[in-house]
Coordinates of C-alpha atoms in Angstrom, one line a residue:
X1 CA 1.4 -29.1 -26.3
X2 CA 0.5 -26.6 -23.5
X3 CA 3.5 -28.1 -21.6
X4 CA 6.2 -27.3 -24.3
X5 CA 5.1 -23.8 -25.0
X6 CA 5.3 -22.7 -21.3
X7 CA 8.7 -24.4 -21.4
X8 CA 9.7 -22.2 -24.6
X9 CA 8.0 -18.9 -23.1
X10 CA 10.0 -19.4 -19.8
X11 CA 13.0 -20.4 -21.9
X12 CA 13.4 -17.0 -23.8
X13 CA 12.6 -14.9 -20.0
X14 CA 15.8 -13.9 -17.8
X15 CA 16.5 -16.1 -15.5
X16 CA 17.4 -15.1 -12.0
X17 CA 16.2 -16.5 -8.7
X18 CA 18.2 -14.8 -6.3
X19 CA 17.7 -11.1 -4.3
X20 CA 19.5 -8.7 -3.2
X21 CA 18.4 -6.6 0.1
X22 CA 18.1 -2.9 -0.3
X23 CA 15.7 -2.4 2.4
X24 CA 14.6 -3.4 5.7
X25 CA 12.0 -1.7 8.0
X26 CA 12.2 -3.2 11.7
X27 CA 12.4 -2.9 15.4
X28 CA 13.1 0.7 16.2
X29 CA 13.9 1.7 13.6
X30 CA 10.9 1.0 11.8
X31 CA 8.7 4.0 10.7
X32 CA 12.1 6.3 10.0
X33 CA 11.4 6.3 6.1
X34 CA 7.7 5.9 6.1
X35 CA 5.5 9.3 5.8
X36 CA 1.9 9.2 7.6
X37 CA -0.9 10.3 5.9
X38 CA -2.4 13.2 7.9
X39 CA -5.5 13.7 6.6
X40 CA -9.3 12.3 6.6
X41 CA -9.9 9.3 4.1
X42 CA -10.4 11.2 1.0
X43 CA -9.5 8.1 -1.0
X44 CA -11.8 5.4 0.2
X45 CA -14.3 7.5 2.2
X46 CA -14.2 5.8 5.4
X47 CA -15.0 7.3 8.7
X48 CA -11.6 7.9 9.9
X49 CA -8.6 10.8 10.6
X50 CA -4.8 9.3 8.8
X51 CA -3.5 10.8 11.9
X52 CA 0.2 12.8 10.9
X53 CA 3.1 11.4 12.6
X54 CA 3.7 13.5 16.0
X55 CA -0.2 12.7 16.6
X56 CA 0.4 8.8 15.6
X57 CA 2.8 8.4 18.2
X58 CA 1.5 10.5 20.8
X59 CA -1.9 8.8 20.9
X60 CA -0.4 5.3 20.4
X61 CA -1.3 4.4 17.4
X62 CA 1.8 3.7 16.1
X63 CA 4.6 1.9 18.4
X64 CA 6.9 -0.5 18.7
X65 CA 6.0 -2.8 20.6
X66 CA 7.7 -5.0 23.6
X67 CA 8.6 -7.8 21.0
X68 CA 10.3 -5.3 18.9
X69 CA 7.2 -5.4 16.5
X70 CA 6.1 -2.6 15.1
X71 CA 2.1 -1.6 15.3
X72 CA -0.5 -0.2 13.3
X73 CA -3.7 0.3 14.8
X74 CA -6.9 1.7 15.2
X75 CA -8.2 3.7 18.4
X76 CA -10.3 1.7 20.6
X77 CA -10.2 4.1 23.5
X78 CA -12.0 7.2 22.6
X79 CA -15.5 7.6 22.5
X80 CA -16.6 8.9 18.8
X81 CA -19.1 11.4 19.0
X82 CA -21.9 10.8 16.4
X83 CA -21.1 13.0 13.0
X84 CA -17.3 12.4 14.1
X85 CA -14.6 9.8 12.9
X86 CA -12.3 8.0 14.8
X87 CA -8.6 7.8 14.6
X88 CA -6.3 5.5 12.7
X89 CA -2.9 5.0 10.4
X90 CA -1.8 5.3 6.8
X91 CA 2.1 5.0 5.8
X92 CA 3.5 5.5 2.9
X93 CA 7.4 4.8 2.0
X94 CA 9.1 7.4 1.3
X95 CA 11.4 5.0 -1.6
X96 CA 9.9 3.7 -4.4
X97 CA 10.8 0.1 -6.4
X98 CA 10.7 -0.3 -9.9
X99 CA 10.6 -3.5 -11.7
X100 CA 12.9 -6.2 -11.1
X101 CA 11.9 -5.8 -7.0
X102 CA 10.6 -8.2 -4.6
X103 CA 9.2 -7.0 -1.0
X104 CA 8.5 -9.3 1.9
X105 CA 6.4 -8.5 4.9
X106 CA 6.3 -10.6 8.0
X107 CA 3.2 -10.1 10.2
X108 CA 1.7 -11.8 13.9
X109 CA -1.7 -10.3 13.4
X110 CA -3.8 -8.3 10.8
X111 CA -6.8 -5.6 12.0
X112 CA -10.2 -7.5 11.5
X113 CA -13.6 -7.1 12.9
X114 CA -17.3 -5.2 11.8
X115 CA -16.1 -1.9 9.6
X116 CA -12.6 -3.1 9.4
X117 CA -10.8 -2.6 6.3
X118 CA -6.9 -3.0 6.2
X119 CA -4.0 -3.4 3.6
X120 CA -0.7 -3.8 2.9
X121 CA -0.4 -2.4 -0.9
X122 CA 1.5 -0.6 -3.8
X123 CA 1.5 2.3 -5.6
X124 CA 2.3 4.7 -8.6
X125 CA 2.6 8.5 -8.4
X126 CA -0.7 8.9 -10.2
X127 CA -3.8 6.5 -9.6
X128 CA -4.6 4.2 -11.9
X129 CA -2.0 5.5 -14.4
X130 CA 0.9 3.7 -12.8
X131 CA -0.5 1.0 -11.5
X132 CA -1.3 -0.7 -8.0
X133 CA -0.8 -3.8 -6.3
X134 CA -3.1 -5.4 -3.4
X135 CA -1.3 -7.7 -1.7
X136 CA -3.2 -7.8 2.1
X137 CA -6.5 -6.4 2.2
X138 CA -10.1 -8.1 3.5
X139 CA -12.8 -6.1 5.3
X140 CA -15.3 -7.0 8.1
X141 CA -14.9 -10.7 9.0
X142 CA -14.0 -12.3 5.7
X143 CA -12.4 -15.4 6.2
X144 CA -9.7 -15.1 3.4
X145 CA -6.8 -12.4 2.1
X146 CA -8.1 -11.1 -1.6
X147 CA -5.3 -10.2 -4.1
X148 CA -5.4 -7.7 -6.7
X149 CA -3.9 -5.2 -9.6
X150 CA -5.2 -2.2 -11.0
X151 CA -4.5 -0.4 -13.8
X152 CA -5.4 2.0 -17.1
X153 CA -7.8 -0.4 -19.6
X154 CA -5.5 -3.3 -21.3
X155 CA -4.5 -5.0 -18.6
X156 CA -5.8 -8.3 -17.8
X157 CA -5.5 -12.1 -15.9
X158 CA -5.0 -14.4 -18.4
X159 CA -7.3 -17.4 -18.5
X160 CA -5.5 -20.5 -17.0
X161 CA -3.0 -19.0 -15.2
X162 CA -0.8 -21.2 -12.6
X163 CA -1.5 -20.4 -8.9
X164 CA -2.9 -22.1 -5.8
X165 CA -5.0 -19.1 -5.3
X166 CA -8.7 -18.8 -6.9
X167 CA -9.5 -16.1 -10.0
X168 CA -12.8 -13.8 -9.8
X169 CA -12.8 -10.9 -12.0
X170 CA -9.8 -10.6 -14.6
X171 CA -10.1 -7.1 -16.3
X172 CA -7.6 -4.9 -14.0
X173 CA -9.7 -1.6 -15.2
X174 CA -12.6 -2.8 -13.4
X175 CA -13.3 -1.2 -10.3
X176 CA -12.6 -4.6 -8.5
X177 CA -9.4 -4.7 -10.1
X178 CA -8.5 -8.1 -11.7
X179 CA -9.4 -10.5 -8.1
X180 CA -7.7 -13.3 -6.7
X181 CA -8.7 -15.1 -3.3
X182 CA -6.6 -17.1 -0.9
X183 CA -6.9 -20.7 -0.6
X184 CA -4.5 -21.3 2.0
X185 CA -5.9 -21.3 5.6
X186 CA -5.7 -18.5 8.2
X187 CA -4.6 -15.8 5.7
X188 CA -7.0 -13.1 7.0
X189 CA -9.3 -12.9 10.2
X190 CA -8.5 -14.4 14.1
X191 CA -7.1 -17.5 12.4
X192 CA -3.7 -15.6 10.7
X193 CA -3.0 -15.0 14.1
X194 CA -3.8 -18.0 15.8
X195 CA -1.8 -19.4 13.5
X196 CA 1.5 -17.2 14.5
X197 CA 0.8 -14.9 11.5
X198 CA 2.6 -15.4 8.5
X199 CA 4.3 -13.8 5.3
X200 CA 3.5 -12.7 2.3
X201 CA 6.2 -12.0 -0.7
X202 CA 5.5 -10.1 -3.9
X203 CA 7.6 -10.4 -7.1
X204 CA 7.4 -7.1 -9.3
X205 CA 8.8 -8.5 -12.8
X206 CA 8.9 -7.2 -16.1
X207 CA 7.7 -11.1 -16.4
X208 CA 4.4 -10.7 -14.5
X209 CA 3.5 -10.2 -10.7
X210 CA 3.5 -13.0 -8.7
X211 CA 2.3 -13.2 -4.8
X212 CA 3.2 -15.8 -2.1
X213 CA 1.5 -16.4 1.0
X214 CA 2.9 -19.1 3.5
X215 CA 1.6 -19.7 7.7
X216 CA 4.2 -19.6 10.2
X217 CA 4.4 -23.3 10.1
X218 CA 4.8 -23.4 6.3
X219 CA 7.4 -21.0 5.8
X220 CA 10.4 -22.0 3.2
X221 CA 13.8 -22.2 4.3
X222 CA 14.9 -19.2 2.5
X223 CA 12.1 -17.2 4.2
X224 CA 13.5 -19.0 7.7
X225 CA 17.6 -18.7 6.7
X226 CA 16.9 -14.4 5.9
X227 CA 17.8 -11.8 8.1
X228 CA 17.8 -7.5 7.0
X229 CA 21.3 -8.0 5.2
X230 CA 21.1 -11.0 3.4
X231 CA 19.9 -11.6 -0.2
X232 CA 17.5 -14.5 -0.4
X233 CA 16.5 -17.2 -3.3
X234 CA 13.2 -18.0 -4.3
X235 CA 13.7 -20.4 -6.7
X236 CA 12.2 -23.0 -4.0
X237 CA 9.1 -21.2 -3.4
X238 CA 7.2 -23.2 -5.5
X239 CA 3.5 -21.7 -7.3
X240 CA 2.4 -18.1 -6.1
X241 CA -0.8 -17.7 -4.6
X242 CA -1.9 -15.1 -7.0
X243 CA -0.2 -14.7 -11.2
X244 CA -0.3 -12.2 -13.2
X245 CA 1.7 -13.1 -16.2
X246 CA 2.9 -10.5 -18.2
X247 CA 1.2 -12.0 -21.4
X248 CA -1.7 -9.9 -20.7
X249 CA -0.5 -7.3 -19.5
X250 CA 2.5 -5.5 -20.1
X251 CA 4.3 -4.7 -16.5
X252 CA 6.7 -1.6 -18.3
X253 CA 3.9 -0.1 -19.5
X254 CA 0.9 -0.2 -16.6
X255 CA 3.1 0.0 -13.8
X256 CA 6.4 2.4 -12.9
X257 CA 7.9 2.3 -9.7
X258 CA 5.8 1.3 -6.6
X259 CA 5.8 2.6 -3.2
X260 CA 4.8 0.8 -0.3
X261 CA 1.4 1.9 1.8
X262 CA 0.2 0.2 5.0
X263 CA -3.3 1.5 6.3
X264 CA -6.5 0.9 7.9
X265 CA -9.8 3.1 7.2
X266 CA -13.2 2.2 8.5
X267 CA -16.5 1.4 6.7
X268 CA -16.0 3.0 3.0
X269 CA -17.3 1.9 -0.3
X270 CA -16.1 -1.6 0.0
X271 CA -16.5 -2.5 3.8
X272 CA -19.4 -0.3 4.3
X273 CA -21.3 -1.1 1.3
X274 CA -24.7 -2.8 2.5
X275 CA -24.1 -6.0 0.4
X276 CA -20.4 -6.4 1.7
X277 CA -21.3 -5.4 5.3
X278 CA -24.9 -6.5 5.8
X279 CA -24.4 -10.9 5.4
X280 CA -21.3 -10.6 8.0
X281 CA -22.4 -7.7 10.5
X282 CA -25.4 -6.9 10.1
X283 CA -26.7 -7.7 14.0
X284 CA -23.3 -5.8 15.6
X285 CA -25.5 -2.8 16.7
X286 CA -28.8 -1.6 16.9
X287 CA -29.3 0.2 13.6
X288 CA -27.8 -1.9 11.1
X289 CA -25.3 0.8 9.5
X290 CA -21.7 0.2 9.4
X291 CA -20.9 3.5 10.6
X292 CA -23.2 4.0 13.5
X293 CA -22.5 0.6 15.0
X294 CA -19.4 0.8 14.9
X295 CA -17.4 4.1 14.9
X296 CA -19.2 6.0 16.9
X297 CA -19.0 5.3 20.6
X298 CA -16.9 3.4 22.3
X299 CA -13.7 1.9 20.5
X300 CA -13.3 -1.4 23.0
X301 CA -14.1 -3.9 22.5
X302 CA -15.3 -3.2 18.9
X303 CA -11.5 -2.2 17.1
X304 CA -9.1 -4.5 20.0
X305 CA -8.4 -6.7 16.9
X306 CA -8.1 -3.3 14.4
X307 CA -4.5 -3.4 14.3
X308 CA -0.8 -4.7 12.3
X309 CA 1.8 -6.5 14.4
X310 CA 4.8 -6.1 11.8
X311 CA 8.3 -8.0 12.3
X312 CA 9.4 -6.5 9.2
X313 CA 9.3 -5.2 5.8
X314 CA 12.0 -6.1 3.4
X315 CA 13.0 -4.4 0.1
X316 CA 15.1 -6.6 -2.6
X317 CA 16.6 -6.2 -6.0
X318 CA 18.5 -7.7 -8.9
X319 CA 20.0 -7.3 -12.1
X320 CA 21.2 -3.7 -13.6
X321 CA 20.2 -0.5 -12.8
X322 CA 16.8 0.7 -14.3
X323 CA 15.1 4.2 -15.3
X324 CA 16.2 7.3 -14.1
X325 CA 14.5 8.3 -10.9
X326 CA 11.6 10.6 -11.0
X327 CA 12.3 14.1 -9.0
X328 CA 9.0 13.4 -6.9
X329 CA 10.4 10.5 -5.5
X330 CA 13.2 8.1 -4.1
X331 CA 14.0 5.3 -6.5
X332 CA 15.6 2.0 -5.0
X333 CA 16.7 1.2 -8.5
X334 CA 16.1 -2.4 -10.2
X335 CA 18.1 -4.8 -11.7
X336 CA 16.5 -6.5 -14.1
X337 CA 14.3 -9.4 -14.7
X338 CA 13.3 -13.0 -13.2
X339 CA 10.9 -15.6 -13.9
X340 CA 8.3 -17.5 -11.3
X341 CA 7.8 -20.5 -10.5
X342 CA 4.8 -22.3 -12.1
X343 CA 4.2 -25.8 -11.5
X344 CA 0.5 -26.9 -10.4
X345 CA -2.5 -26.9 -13.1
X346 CA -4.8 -23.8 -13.2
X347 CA -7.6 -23.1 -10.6
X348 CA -11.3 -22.2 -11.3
X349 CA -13.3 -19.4 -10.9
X350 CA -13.7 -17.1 -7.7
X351 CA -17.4 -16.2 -6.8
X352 CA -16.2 -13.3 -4.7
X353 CA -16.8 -9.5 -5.2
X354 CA -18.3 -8.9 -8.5
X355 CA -16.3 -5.8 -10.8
X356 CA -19.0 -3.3 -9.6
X357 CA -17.2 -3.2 -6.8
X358 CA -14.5 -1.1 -6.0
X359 CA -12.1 -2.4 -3.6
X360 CA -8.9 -0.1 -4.2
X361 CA -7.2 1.5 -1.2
X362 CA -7.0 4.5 -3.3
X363 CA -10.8 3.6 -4.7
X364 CA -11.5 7.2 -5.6
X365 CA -8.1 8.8 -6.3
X366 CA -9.6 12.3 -5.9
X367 CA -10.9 14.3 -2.8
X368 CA -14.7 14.6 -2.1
X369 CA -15.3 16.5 0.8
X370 CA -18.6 14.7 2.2
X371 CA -18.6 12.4 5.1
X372 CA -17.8 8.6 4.3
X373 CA -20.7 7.3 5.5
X374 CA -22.7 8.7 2.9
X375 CA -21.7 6.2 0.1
X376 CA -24.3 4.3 1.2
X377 CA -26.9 6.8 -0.4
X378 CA -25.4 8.7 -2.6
X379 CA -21.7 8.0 -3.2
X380 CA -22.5 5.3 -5.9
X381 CA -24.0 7.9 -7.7
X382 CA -21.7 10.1 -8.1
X383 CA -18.8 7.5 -8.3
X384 CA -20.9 6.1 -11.2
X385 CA -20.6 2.5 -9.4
X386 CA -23.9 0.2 -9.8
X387 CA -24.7 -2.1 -7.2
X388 CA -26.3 -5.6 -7.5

């Protein structure tokens, strides 16, 4: 029975495997259409500068590199004074993508290591109005990438969903978000790289959103074939790692058009919390505290790992045009709709963060002008969070 409704639900969807490049961001020319941050981390509270971009590229923080890769990193050559933060990147893109768009990024090595939080994500003009999608982000020394959406209340994961990854929490209004985890190995940590990195794809449907993750050695011929003018088909892609069916939630109406952020912050109310940081780095200095073992002082050979090695990011599109763009922002208009790729049987339950939890890159959405560190006395408080 289950097996002939999902054939009549995907039967009345429309149909199109195949995308159409708009955008790519490589080799030197890279970080033209990408805005940096320039600011402290109002969003997540960690204990770092969003350097703007004359200072990014004069302290070396952003580069691209002798492969013709570009990197993101943090600084592991100053020596943070205590009460101080220490340098890093956030980039945003300066176009948005609306529905019907599919991004690719191709990466050697993600930032890990004690106080380390990275991601590669999405975004709405207003947080959580218009929606977000986490498509890399881990902190500290987890093993595994976590996936996740948020969203205004009455959006959700539907039970039984088809992907190889592993479901936690399903109500996208929690502060976790609605949680998927990895199952694949080397998606996060020393191993992605050891592994020659990898890619990860994102399908933004008026069907649902749908995330792939494949290791260099796994990659599909269509990933392999692509280059930045060619369109690509994913109809060979087989099951996402992460599905969020629009069933439960209704892509139109918690999400408008996404821009693209890349960034790493330090410590914060998800890698800093005591119950997310104490079971994995708990012994990496003297004192015990995210923050004081590991931003202050010296940055080497603490943050050598804290950085992106991106080939490229690639923007696609099919179908007819979409909305009318807003004034605020670039549109890369959409055309129109496709269905995934769901073949396996649905996974089981993820025993990962718990929806107490907030694990946004934009956790807060407002300014609070108090140093990050102090989450871990008082920030729950006043961000009404309850730890367990």
């Amino acid at each position: 029975m289950f097996g002939i409704s999902l054939c009549i639900v995907l039967s009345i969807l429309p149909y199109s495997t195949s995308y159409d490049i708009v955008r790519s961001y490589s080799g030197s020319t890279f970080f033209d259409r990408w805005d940096f941050y320039g600011s402290w981390d109002n969003l997540t509270l960690g204990d770092v500068w969003w350097l703007d971009r004359t200072s990014a590229f004069q302290q070396n923080l952003a580069y691209i590199d002798e492969n013709n890769r570009a990197v993101i990193k943090v600084d592991n050559v100053s020596n943070v004074p205590y009460n101080e933060k220490r340098n890093t990147i956030r980039i945003t893109s300066q176009d948005s993508y609306g529905v019907g768009s599919l991004w690719i990024i191709d990466l050697t090595h993600l930032p890990y290591g004690c106080s380390v939080w990275p991601a590669f994500w999405t975004k709405g003009p207003t947080w959580p109005d218009n929606g977000e999608i986490d498509i890399i982000e881990g902190v500290n020394l987890m093993g595994a990438n976590q996936y996740a959406l948020h969203t205004l209340p009455g959006c959700s994961q539907p039970p039984g969903v088809v992907q190889t990854g592993v479901s936690g929490a399903t109500d996208c209004s929690q502060p976790s978000g609605c949680i998927v985890s990895e199952t694949s190995p080397n998606s996060f940590n020393e191993g992605f790289a050891a592994a020659g990195g990898g890619v990860w794809a994102t399908q933004f449907d008026v069907a649902g959103i749908f995330i792939w993750f494949w290791t260099r050695a796994n990659l599909p011929p269509s990933i392999l074939q692509a280059n930045s003018t060619s369109s690509i088909d994913i109809s060979e892609w087989g099951p996402p790692s992460a599905s969020y069916p629009a069933t439960t939630c209704n892509i139109s109406q918690y999400f408008t058009a996404q821009q693209l952020v890349i960034d790493i912050t330090l410590c914060g109310v998800w890698a800093g919390l005591p119950q997310v940081y104490n079971p994995q780095c708990l012994n990496s200095g003297p004192t015990g505290l995210c923050y004081n073992d590991n931003v202050v002082g010296p940055g080497s050979p603490k943050y050598d790992n804290a950085y992106f090695e991106i080939n490229y990011v690639r923007a696609y599109t099919t179908g007819v045009p979409g909305p009318t763009p807003s004034a605020s922002a670039v549109w890369i208009y959409p055309n129109g709709s496709s269905k995934p790729v769901t073949l396996p049987a649905p996974t089981g339950v993820f025993s990962g963060p718990t929806s107490t939890i907030d694990t946004s890159p934009n956790a807060t959405g407002r300014s609070m002008d108090f140093d990050g560190r102090l989450m871990s006395l008082v920030g729950f408080a006043l961000l009404g969070i309850t730890l367990i």
